[in-house]
Short mmCIF file of C-alpha atoms in Angstrom, two decimals:
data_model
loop_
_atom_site.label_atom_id
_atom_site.label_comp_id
_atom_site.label_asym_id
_atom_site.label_seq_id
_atom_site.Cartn_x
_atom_site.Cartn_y
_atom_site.Cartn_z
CA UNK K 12 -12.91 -37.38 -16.13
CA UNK K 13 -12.73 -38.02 -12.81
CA UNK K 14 -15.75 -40.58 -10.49
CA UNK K 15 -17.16 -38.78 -7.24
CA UNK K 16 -15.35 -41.58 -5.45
CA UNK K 17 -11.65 -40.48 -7.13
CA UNK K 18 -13.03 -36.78 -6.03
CA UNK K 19 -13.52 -38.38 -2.65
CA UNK K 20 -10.27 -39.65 -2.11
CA UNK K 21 -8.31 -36.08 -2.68
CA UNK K 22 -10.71 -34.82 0.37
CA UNK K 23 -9.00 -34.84 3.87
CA UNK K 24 -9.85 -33.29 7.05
CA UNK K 25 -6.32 -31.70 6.75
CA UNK K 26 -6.97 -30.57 3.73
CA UNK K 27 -10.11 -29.02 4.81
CA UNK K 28 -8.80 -27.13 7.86
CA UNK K 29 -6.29 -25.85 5.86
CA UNK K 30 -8.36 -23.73 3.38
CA UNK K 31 -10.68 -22.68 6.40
CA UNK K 32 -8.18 -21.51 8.08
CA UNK K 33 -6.52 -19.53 4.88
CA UNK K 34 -9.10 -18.36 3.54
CA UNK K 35 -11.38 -17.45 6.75
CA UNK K 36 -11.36 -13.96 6.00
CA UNK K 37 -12.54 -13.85 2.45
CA UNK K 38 -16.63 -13.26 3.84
CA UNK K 39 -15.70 -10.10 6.08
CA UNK K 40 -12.83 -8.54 3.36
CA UNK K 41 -15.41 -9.43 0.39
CA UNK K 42 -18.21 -7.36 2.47
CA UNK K 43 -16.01 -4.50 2.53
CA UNK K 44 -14.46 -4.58 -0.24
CA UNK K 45 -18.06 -4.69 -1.67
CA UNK K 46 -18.68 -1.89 0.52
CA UNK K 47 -16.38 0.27 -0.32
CA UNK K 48 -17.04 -0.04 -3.93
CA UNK K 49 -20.52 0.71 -3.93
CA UNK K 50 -19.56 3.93 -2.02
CA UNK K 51 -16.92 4.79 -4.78
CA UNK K 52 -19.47 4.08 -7.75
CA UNK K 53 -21.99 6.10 -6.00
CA UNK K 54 -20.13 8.96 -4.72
CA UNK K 55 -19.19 11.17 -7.98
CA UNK K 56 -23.08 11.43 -8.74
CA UNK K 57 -23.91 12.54 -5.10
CA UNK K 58 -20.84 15.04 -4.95
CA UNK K 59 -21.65 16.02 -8.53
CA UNK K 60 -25.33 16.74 -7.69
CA UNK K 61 -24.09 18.35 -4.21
CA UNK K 62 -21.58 20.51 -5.53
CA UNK K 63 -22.44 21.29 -9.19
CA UNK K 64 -25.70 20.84 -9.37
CA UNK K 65 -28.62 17.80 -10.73
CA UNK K 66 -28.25 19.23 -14.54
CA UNK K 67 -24.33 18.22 -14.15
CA UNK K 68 -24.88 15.23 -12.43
CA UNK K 69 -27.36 13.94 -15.21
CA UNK K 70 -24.52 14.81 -17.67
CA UNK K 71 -21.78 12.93 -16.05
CA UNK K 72 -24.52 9.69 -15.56
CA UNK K 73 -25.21 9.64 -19.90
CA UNK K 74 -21.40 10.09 -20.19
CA UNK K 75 -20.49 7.01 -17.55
CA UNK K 76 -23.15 5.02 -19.79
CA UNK K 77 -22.35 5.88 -23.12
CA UNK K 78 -18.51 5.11 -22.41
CA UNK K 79 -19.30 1.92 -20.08
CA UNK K 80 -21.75 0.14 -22.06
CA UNK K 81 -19.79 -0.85 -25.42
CA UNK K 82 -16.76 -1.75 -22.60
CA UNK K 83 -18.46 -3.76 -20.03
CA UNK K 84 -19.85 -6.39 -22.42
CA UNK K 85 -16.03 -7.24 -23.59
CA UNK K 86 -14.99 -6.84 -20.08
CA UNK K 87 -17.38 -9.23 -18.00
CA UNK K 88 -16.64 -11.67 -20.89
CA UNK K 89 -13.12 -11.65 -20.31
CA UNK K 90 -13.18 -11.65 -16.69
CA UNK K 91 -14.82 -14.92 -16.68
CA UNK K 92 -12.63 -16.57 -18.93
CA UNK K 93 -9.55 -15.23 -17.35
CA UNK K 94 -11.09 -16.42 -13.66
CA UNK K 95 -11.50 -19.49 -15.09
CA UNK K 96 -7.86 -19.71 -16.51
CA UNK K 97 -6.07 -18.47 -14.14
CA UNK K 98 -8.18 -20.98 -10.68
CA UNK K 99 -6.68 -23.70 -12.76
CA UNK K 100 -3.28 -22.62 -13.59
CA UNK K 101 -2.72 -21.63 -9.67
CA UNK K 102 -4.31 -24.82 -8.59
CA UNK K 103 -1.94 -26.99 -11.14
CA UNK K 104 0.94 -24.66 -9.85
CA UNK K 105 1.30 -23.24 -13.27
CA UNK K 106 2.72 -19.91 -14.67
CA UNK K 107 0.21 -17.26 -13.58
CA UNK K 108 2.41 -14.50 -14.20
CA UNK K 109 2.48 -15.08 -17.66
CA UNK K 110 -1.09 -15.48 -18.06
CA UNK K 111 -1.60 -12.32 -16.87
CA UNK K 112 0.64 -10.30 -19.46
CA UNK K 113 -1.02 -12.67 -22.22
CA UNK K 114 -4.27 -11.49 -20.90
CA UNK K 115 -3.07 -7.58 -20.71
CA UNK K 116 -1.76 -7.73 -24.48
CA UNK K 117 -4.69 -9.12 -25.33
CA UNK K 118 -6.93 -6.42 -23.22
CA UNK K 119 -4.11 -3.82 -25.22
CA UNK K 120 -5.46 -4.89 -28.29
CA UNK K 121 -9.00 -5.45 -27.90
CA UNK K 122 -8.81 -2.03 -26.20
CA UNK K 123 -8.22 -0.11 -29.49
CA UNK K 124 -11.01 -0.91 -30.83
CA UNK K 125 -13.33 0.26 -27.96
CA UNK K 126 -11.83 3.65 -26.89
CA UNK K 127 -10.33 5.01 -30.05
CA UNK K 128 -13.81 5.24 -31.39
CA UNK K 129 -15.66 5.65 -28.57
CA UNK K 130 -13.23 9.11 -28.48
CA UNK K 131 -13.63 10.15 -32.04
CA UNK K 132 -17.76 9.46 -31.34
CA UNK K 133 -17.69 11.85 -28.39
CA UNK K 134 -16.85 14.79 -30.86
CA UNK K 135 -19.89 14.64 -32.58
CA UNK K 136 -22.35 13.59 -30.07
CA UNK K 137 -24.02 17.29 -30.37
CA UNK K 138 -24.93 16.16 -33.81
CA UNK K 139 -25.98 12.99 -33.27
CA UNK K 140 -28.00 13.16 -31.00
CA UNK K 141 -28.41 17.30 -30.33
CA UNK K 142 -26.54 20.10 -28.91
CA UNK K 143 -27.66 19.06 -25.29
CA UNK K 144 -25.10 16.76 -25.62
CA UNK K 145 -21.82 18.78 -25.87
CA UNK K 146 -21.11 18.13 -22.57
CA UNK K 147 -21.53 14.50 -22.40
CA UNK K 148 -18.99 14.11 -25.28
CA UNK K 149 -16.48 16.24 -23.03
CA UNK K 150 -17.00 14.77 -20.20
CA UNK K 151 -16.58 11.60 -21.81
CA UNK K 152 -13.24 12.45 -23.32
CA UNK K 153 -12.51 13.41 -19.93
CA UNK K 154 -13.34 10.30 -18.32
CA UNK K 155 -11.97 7.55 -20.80
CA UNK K 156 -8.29 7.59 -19.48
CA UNK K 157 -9.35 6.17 -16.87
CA UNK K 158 -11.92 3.82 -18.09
CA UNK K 159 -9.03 2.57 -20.25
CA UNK K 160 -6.75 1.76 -17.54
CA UNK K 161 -9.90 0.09 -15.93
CA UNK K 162 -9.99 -2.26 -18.86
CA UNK K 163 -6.60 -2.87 -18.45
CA UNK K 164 -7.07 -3.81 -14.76
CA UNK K 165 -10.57 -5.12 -13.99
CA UNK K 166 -10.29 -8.18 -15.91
CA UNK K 167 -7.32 -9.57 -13.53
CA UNK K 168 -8.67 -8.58 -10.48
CA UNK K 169 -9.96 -12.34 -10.06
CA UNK K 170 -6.12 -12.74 -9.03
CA UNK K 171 -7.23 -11.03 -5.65
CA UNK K 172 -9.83 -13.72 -4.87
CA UNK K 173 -7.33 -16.81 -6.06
CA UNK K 174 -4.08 -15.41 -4.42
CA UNK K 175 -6.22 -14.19 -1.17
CA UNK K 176 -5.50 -10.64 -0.87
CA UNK K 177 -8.69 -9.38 0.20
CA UNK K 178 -6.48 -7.61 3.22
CA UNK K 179 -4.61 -5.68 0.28
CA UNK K 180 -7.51 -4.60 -1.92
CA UNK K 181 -9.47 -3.45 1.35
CA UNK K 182 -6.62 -0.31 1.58
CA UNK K 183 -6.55 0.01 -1.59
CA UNK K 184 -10.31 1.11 -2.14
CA UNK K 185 -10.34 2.69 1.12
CA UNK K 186 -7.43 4.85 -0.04
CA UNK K 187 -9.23 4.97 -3.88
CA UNK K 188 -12.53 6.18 -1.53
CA UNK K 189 -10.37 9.11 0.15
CA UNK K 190 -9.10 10.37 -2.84
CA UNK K 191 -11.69 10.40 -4.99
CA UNK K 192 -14.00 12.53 -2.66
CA UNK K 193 -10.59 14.91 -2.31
CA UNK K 194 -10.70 15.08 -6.21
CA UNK K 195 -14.34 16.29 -6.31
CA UNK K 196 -13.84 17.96 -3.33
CA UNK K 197 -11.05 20.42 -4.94
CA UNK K 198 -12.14 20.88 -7.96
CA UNK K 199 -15.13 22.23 -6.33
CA UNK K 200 -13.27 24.80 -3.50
CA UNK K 201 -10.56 25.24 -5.18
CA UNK K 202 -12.17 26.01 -8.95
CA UNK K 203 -15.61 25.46 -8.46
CA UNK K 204 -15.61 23.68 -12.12
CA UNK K 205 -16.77 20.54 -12.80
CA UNK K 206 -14.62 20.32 -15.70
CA UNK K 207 -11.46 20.35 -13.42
CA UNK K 208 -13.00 18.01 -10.77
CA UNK K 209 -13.54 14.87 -13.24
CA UNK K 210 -10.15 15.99 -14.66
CA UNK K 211 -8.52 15.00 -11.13
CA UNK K 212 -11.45 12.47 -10.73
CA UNK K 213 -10.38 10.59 -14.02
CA UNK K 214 -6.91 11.29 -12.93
CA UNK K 215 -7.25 9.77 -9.49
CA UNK K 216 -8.70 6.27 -11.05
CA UNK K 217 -6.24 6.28 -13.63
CA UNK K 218 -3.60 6.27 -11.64
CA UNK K 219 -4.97 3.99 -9.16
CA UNK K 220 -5.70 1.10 -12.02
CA UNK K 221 -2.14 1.57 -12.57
CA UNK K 222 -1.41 0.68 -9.35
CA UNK K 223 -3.37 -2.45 -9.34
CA UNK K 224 -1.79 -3.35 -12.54
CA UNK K 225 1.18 -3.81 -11.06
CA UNK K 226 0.40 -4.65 -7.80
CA UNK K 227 -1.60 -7.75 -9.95
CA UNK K 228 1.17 -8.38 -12.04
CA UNK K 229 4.11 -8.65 -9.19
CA UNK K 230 1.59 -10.43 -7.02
CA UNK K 231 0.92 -13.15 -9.98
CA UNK K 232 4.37 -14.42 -9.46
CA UNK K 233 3.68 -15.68 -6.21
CA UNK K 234 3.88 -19.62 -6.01
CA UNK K 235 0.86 -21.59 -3.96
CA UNK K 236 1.07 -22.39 -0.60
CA UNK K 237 0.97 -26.24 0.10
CA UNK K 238 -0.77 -27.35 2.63
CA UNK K 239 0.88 -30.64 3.90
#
């Protein structure tokens, strides 16, 4: 284990202005980043309550929580462990790339276990818990492709923060923004059914986690940039 004074040692002015000046615009991409996905998160209840009214909107919020809550305790978990992982193998110039489809296999597996009954439960919802909840189990059937693919993807996204592509993820949500109002936006003029509009909603964010995926995965074999 290394002393404070060994720490000491490794620290150099050089060294210093080199991560300031690299990573200088993590506080202003991180705001909007942060930004932008509070927006997103919010936006399908206030263009579900807009367009389809509060009874749907209420529907869609117990269908987001019964299909988030079972996932989001595996998933913070996992984050953290694979942040932690993956800030050390970059900083020892290790093999991120293959950390990352370690962590996705792993994410595969652990992912069966979540959705596949989490799908089967949304069938009998109405009889669980009463016939006021038919439409939470649809909408919930509706919504877990792209919950899934969210599983697949969140957990990595630490890569963004290690690598430094704040710049990147910025268009990305902006673009993920865009789209998802045009989703609820159509399905509303074009059908006026909420049934179609979290069909291209869920659509939208599937495809988009798919995106990042890759976008992750190609990015992970990037080597470190020295700074001396």
């Amino acid at each position: 284990m290394k002393s404070i004074r060994d720490v000491s040692q490794e620290i150099s002015l050089k060294r210093m202005l080199f991560l300031a000046k690299r990573y200088k615009d993590i506080p202003v991409f991180n705001t909007i980043i942060n930004l932008t996905n509070n927006l997103s998160n919010e936006l399908p209840v206030l263009l579900i309550t807009k367009y389809f009214g509060l009874a749907s909107s209420g529907i869609y919020g117990l269908a987001i929580k019964f299909t988030r809550a079972p996932v989001g305790i595996f998933q913070q978990s996992i984050n953290q462990v694979f942040f932690n992982k993956a800030s050390k193998i970059y900083n020892d110039d290790g093999n991120l790339h293959e950390l990352v489809l370690k962590t996705a296999k792993h994410l595969l597996f652990i992912s069966s276990f979540l959705f596949i009954p989490l799908f089967i439960l949304s069938f009998y919802l109405d009889i669980i818990f009463g016939e006021n909840w038919t439409d939470v189990g649809l909408y919930s059937r509706i919504l877990i492709p792209w919950l899934f693919f969210g599983f697949l993807s969140n957990p990595i996204t630490p890569l963004i923060l290690i690598l430094n592509k704040q710049k990147t993820m910025v268009v990305f949500d902006a673009f993920l923004l865009v789209f998802r109002f045009l989703a609820l936006f159509s399905g509303y003029y074009f059908y006026n059914s909420i049934v179609i509009a979290l069909i291209l909603f869920s659509g939208i964010g599937m495809l988009f986690n798919i995106l990042i995926f890759i976008y992750l995965l190609k990015t992970s074999k990037e080597k470190k940039i020295a700074y001396n």
